[in-house]
PDB file of C-alpha atoms in Angstrom:
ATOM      1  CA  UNK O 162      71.854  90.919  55.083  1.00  0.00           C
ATOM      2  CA  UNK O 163      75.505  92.161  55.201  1.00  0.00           C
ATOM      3  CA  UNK O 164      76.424  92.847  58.552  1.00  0.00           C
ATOM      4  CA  UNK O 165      78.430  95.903  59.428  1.00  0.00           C
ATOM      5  CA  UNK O 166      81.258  97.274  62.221  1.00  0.00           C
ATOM      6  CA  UNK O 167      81.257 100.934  62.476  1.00  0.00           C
ATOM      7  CA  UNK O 168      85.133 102.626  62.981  1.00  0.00           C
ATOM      8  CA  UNK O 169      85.372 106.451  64.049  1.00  0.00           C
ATOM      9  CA  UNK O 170      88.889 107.917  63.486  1.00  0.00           C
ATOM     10  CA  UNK O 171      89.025 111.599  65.108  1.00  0.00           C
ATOM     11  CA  UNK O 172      91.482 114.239  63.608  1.00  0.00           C
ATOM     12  CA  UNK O 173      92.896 117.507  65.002  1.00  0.00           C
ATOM     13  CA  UNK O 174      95.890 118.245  62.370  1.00  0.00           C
ATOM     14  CA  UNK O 175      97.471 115.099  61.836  1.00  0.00           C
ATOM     15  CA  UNK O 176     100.489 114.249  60.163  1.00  0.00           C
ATOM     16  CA  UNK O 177      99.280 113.638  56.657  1.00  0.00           C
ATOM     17  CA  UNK O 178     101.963 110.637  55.751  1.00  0.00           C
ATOM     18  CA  UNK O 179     101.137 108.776  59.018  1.00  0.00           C
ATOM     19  CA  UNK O 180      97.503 109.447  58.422  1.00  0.00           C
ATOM     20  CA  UNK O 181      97.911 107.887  54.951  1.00  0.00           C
ATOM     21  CA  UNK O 182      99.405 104.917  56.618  1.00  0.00           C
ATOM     22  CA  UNK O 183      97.088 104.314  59.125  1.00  0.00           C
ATOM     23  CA  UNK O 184      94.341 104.266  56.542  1.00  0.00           C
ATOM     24  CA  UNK O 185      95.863 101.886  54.151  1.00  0.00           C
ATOM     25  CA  UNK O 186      96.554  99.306  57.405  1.00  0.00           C
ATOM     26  CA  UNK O 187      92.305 100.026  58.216  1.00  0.00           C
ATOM     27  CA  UNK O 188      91.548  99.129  55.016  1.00  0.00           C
ATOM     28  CA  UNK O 189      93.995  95.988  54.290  1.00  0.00           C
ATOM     29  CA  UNK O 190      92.166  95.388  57.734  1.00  0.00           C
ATOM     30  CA  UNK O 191      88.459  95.860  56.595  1.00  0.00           C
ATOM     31  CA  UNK O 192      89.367  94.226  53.380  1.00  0.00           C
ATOM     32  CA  UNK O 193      90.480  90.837  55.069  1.00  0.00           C
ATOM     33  CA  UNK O 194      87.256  91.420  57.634  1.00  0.00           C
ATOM     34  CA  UNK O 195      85.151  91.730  54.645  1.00  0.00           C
ATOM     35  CA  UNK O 196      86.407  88.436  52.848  1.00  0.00           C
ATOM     36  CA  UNK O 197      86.357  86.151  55.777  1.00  0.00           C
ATOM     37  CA  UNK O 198      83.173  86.761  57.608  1.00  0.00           C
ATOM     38  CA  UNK O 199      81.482  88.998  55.033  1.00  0.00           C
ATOM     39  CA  UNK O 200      81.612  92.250  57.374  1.00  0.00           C
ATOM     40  CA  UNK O 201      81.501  95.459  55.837  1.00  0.00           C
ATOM     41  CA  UNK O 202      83.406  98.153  58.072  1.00  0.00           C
ATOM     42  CA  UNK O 203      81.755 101.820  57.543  1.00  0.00           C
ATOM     43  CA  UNK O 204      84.679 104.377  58.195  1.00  0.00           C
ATOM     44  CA  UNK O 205      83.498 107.726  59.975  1.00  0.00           C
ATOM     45  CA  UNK O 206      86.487 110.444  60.066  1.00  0.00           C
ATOM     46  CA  UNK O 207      85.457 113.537  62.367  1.00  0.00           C
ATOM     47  CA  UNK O 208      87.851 116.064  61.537  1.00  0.00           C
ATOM     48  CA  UNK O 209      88.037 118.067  64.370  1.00  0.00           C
ATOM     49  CA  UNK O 210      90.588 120.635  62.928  1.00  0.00           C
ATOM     50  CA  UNK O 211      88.260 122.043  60.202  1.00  0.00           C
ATOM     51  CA  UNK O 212      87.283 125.565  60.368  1.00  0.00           C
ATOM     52  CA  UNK O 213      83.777 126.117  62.163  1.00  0.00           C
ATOM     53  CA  UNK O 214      81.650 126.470  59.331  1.00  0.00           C
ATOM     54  CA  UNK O 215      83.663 124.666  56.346  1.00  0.00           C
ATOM     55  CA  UNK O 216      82.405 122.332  54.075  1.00  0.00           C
ATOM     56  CA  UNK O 217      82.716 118.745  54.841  1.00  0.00           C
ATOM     57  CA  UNK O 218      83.209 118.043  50.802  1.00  0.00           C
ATOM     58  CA  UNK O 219      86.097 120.502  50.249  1.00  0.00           C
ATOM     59  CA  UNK O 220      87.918 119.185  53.247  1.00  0.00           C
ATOM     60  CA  UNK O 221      91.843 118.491  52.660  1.00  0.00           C
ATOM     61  CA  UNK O 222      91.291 114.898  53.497  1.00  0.00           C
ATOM     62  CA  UNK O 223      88.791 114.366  50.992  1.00  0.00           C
ATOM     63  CA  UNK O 224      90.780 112.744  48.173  1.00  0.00           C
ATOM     64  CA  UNK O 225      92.838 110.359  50.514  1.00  0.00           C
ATOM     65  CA  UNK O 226      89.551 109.269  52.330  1.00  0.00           C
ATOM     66  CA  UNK O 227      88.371 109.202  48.642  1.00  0.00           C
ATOM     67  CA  UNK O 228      91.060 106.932  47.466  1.00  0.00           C
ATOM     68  CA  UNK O 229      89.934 104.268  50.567  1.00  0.00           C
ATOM     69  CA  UNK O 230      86.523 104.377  49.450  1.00  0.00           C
ATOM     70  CA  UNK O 231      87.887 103.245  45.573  1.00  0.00           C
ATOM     71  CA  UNK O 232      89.070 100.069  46.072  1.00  0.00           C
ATOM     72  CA  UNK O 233      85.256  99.048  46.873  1.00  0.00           C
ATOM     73  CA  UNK O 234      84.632  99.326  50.433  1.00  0.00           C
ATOM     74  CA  UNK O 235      81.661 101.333  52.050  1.00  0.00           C
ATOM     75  CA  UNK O 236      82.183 105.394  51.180  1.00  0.00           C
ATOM     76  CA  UNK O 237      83.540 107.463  53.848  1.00  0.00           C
ATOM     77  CA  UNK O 238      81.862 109.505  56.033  1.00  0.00           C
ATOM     78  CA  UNK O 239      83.477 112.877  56.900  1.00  0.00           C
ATOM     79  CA  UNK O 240      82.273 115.107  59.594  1.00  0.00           C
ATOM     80  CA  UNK O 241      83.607 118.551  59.756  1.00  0.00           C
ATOM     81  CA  UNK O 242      82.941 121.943  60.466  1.00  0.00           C
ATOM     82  CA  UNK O 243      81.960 121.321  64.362  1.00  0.00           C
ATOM     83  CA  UNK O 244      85.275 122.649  65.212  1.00  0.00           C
ATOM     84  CA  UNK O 245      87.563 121.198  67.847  1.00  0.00           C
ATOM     85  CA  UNK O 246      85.010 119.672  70.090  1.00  0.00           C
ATOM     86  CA  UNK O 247      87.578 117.760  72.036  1.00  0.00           C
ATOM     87  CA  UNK O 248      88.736 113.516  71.176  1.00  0.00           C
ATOM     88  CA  UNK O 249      85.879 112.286  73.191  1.00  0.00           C
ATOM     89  CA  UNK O 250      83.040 114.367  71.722  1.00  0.00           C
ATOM     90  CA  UNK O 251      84.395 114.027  68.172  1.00  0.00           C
ATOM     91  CA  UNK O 252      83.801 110.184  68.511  1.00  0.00           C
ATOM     92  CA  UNK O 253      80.731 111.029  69.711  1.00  0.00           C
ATOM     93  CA  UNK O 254      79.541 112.682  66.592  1.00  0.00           C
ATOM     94  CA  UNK O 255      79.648 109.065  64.852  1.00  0.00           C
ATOM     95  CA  UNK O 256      78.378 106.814  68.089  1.00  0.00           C
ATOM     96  CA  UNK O 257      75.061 108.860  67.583  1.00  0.00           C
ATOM     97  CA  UNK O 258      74.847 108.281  64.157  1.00  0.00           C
ATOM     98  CA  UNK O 259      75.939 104.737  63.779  1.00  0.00           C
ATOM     99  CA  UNK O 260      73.877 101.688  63.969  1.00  0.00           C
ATOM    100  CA  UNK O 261      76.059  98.452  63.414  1.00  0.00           C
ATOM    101  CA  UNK O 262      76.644  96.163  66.051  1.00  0.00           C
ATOM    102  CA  UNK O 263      80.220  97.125  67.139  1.00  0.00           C
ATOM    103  CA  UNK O 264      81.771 100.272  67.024  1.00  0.00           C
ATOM    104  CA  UNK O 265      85.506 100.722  66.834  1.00  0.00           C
ATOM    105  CA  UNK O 266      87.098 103.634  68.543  1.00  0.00           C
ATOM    106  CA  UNK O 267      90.336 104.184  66.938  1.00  0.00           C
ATOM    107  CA  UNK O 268      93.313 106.767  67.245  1.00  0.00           C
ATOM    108  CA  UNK O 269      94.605 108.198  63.410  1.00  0.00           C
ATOM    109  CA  UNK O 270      98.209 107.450  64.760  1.00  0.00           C
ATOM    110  CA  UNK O 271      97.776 103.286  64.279  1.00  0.00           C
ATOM    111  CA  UNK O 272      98.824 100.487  62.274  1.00  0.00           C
ATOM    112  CA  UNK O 273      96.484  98.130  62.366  1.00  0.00           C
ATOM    113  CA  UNK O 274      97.735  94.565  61.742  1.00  0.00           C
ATOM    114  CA  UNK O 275      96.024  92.743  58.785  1.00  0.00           C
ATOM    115  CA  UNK O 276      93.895  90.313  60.698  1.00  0.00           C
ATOM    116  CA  UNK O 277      92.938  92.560  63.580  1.00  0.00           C
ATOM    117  CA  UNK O 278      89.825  93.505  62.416  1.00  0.00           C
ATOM    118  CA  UNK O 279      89.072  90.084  62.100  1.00  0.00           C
ATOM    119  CA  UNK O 280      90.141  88.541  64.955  1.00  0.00           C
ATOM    120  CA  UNK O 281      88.428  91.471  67.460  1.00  0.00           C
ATOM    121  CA  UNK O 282      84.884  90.642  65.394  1.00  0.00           C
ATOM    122  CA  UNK O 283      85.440  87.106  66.092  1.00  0.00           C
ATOM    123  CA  UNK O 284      86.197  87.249  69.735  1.00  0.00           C
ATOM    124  CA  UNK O 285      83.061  89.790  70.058  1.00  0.00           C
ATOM    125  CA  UNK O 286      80.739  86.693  68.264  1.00  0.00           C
ATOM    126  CA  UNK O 287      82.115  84.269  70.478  1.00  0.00           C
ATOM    127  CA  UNK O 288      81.992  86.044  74.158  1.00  0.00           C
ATOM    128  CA  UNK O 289      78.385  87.689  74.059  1.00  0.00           C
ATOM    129  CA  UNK O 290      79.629  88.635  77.594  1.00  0.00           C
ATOM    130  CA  UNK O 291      82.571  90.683  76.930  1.00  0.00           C
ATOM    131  CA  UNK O 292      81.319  94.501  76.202  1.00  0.00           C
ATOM    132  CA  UNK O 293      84.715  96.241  75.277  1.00  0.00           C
ATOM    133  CA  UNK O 294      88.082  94.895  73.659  1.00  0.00           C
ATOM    134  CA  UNK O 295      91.285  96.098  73.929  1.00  0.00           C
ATOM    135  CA  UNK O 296      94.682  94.817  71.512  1.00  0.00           C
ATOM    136  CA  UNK O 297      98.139  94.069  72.159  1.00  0.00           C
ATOM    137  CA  UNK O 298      99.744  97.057  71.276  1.00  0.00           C
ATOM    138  CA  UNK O 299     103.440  98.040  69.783  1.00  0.00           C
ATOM    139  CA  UNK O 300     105.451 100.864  69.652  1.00  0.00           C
ATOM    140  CA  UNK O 301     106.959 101.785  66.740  1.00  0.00           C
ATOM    141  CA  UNK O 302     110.450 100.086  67.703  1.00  0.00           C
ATOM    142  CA  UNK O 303     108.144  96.794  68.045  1.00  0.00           C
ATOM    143  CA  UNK O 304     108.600  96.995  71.994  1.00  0.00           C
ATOM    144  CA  UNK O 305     104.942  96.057  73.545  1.00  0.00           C
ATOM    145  CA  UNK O 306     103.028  99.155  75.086  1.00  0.00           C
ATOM    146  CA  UNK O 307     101.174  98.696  77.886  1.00  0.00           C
ATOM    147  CA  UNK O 308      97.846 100.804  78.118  1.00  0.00           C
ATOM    148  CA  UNK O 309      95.670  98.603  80.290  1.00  0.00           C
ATOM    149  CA  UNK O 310      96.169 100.042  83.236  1.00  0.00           C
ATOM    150  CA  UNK O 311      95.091  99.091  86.877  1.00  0.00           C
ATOM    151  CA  UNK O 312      92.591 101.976  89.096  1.00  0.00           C
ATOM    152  CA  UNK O 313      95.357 104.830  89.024  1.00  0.00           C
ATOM    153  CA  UNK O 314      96.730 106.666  92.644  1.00  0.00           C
ATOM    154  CA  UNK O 315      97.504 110.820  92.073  1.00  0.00           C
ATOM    155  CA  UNK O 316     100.980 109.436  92.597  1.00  0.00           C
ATOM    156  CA  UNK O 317     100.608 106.298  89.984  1.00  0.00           C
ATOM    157  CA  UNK O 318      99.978 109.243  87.440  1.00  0.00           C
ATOM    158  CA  UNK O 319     102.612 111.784  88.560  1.00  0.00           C
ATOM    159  CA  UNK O 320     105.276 109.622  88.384  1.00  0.00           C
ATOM    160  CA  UNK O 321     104.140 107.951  85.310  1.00  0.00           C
ATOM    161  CA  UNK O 322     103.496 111.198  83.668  1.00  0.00           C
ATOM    162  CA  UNK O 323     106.195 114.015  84.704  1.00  0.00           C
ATOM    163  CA  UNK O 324     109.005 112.000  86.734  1.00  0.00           C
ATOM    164  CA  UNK O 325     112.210 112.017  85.345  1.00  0.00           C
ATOM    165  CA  UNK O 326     113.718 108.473  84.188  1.00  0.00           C
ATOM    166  CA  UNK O 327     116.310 108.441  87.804  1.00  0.00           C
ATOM    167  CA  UNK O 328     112.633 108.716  89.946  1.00  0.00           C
ATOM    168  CA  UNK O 329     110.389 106.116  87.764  1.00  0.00           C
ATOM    169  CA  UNK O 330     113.291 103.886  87.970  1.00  0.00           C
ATOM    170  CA  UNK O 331     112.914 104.070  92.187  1.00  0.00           C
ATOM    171  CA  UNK O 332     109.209 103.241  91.849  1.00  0.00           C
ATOM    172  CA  UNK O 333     109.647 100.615  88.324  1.00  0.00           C
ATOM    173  CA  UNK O 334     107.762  98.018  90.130  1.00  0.00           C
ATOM    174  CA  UNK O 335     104.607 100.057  91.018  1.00  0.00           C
ATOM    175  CA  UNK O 336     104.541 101.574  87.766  1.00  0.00           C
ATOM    176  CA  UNK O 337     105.148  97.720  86.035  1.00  0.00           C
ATOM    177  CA  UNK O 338     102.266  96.891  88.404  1.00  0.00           C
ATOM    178  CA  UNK O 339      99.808  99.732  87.089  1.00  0.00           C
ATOM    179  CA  UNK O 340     100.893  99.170  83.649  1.00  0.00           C
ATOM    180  CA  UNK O 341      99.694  95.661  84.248  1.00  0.00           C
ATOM    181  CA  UNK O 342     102.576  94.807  82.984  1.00  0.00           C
ATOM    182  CA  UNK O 343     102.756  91.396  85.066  1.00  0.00           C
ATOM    183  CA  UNK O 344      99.069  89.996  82.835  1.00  0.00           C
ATOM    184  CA  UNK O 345      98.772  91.822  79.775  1.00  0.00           C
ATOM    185  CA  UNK O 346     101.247  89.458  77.384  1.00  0.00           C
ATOM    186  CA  UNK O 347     100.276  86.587  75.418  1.00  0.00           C
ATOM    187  CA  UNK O 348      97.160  85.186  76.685  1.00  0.00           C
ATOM    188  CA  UNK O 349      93.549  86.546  77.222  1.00  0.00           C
ATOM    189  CA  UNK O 350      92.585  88.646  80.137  1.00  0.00           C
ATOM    190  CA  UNK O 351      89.046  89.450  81.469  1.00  0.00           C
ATOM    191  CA  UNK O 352      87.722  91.378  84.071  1.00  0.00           C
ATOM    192  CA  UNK O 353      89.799  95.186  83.203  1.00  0.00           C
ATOM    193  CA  UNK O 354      89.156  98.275  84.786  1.00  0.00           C
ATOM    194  CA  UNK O 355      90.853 100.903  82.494  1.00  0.00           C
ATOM    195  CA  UNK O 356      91.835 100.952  78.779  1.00  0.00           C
ATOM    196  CA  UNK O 357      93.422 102.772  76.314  1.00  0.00           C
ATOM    197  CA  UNK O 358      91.015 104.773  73.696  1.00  0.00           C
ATOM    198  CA  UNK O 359      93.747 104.211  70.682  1.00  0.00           C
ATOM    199  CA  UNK O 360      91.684 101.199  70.372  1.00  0.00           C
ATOM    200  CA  UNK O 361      88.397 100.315  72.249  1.00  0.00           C
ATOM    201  CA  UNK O 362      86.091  97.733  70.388  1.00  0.00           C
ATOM    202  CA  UNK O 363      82.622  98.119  71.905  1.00  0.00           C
ATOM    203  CA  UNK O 364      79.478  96.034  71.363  1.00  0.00           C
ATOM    204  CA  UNK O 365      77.069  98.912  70.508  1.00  0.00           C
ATOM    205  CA  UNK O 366      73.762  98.010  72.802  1.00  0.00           C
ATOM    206  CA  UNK O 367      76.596  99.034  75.714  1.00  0.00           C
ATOM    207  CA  UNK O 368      78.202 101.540  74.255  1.00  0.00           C
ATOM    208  CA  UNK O 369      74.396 103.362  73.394  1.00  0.00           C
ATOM    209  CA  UNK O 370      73.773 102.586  77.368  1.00  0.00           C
ATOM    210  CA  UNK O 371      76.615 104.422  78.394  1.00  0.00           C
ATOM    211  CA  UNK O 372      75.995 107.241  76.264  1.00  0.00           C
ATOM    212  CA  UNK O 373      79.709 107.011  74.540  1.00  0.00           C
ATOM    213  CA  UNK O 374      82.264 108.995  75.799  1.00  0.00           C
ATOM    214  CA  UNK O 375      81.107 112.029  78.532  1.00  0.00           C
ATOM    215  CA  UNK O 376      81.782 115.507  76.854  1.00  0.00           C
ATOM    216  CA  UNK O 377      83.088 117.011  79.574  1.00  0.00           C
ATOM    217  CA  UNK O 378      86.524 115.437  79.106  1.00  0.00           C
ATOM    218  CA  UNK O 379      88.210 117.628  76.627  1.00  0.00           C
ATOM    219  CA  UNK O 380      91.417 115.329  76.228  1.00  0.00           C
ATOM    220  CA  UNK O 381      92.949 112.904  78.302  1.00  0.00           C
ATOM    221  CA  UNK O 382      90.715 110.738  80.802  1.00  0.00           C
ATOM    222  CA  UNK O 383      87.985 110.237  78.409  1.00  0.00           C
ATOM    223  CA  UNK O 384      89.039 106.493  77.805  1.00  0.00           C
ATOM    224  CA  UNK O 385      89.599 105.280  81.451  1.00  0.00           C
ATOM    225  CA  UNK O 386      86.091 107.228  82.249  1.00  0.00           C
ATOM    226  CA  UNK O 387      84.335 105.427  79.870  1.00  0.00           C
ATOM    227  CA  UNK O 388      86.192 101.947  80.728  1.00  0.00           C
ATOM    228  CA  UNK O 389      84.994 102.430  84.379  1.00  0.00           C
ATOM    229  CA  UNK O 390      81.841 103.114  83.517  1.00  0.00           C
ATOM    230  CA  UNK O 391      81.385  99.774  81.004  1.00  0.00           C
ATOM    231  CA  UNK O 392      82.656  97.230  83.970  1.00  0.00           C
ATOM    232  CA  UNK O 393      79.298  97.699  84.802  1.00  0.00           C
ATOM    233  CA  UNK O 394      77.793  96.264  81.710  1.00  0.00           C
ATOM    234  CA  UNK O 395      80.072  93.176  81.648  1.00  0.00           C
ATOM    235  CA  UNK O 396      83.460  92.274  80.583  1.00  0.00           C
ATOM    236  CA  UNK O 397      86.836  94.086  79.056  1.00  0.00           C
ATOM    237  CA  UNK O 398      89.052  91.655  77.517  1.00  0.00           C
ATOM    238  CA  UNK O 399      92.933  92.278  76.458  1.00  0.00           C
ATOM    239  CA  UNK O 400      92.671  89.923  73.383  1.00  0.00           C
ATOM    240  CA  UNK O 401      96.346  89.550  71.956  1.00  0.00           C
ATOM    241  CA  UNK O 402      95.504  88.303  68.817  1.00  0.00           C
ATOM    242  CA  UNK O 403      94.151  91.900  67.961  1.00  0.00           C
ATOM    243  CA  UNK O 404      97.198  93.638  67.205  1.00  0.00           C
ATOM    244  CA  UNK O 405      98.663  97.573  66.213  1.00  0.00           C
ATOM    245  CA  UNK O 406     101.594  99.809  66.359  1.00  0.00           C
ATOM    246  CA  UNK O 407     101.025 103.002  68.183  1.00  0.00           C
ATOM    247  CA  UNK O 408     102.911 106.001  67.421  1.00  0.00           C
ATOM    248  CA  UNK O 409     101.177 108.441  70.604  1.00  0.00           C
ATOM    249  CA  UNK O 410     103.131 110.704  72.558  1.00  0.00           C
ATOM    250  CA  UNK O 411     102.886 111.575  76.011  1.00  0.00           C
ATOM    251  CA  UNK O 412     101.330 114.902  77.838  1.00  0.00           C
ATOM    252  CA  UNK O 413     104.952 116.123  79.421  1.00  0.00           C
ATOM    253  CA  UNK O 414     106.193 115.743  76.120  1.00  0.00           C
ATOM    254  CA  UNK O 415     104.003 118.108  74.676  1.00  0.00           C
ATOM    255  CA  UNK O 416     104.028 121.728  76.379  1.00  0.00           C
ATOM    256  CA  UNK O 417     102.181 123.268  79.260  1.00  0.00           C
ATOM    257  CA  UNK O 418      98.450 123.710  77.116  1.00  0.00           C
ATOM    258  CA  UNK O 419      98.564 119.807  77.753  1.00  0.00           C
ATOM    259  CA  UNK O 420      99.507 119.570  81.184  1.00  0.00           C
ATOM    260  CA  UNK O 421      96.841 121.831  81.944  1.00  0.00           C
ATOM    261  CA  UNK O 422      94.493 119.737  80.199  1.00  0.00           C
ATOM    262  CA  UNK O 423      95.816 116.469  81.866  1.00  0.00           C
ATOM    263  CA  UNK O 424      95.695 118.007  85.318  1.00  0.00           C
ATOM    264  CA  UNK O 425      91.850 119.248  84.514  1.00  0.00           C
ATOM    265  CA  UNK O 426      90.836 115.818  83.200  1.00  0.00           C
ATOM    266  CA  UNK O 427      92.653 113.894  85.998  1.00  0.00           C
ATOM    267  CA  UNK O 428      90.412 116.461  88.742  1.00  0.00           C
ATOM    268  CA  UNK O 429      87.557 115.220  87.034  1.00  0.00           C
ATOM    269  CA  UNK O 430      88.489 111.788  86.802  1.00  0.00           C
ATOM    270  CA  UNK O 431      88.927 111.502  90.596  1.00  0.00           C
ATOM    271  CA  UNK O 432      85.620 113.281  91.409  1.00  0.00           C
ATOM    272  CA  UNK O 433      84.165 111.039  89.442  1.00  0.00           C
ATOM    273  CA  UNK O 434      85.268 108.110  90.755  1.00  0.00           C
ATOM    274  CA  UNK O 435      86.616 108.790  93.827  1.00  0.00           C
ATOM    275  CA  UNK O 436      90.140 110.029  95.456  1.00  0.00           C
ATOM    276  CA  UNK O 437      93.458 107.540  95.619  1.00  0.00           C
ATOM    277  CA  UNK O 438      96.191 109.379  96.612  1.00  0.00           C
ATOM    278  CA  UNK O 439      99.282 107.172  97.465  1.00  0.00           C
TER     279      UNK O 439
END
């Protein structure tokens, strides 16, 4: 039997061209997957952008999913209509409907390299113990990104998010510190508290335990929740042979709606798992 990894992508108006990239990397990805260790990968796309209502098949993003699904891999599943449900419940749309034994959680705004696929699956086979996987991660100047991150203060995420560059520069070595920016380079790591969802590769079993991501999180938070939440079901592993460029943006960067959201998401985050202020 042909065994399978499950990949969500979620959507909310994305930049068609970069869109169009990222899905040619998945599939150079799924295609080397496919010919080394005989792994299908099923791509879900949950288009959260869609009107309420509208018709998954006369979706814009038909013919370019369309066009992946030609060069013989599995057809692509498109979920729309839902309306904008938020990143975390989006994903969730495919969780419950998947079955394989990983699921990959991936942001639209990635280049995957070619053997990442490959070398995530392989690390899953070989560490039963390890429940989530994060990559080594690029910008798009090819400087590494950081987005492990250590249990975050109110002040870790203040100055990280809306400090100007003269006050981060004061407090560089916390914020290297929280970054993990002292571990997370060349070799393995085990044993990680908080991850970035651009890129979470979960053994399913856990990921069904946990219940995927927890609705309430609009945007922002979702992945570190749902991090914390698998350390309890065993390992997260920064695996640097799984690489990807990562075009994301920041919250600051993008206008007050998303502040707003950030601040809402971090109040919840803290309830949740308890108050760090300094």
């Amino acid at each position: 039997m042909t065994d399978f990894l499950d990949l969500s992508v979620v959507l909310y108006h994305p930049d068609p061209e970069l869109l169009a990239r990222s899905l040619d990397t998945i599939g150079a990805a799924a295609d080397r997957l496919a010919a080394a260790a005989g792994v299908q990968t099923r791509l879900w796309v949950i288009d959260n952008g869609a009107p309420v209502g509208s018709d998954a098949g006369a979706n814009p993003f038909r013919p370019l999913l369309d066009r992946y699904a030609d060069a013989g891999r599995p057809a692509v599943t498109l979920i729309a209509g839902h309306g904008n449900v938020g990143y975390g419940a989006g994903h969730n749309l495919a969780i419950r409907r998947g079955d394989a034994p990983y699921h990959l959680i991936l942001n639209y705004d990635i280049l995957l390299e070619p053997d990442a696929l490959l070398a995530g699956w392989r690390y899953m086979e070989a560490h039963p113990r390890t429940v989530l996987l994060t990559p080594k991660v690029f910008g798009p100047s090819g400087a590494q990104e950081f987005l492990c991150k250590r249990r975050p203060t109110v002040l870790d995420l203040a100055l990280r998010a809306f400090a100007p560059a003269a006050v981060k520069r004061l407090f560089a070595k916390r914020l290297d510190r929280y970054e993990m920016r002292d571990v997370t380079r060349d070799a393995v790591v085990v044993g990680l508290e908080q991850v970035s969802g651009a890129f979470m590769l979960f053994r399913r079993d856990a990921l069904v335990r946990l219940g995927g991501f927890d609705d309430g999180y609009f945007l922002y938070f979702e992945d570190f929740d749902l991090s914390r939440r698998a350390m309890a079901l065993g390992e997260i592993a920064y695996v640097p042979d799984v690489r990807m460029v990562h075009f994301g943006g920041k919250a600051a960067r993008k206008g007050g709606s998303h502040i707003r959201m950030f601040a809402r998401s971090a109040l919840r985050f803290f309830n949740t798992h308890g108050w760090r202020l300094v």
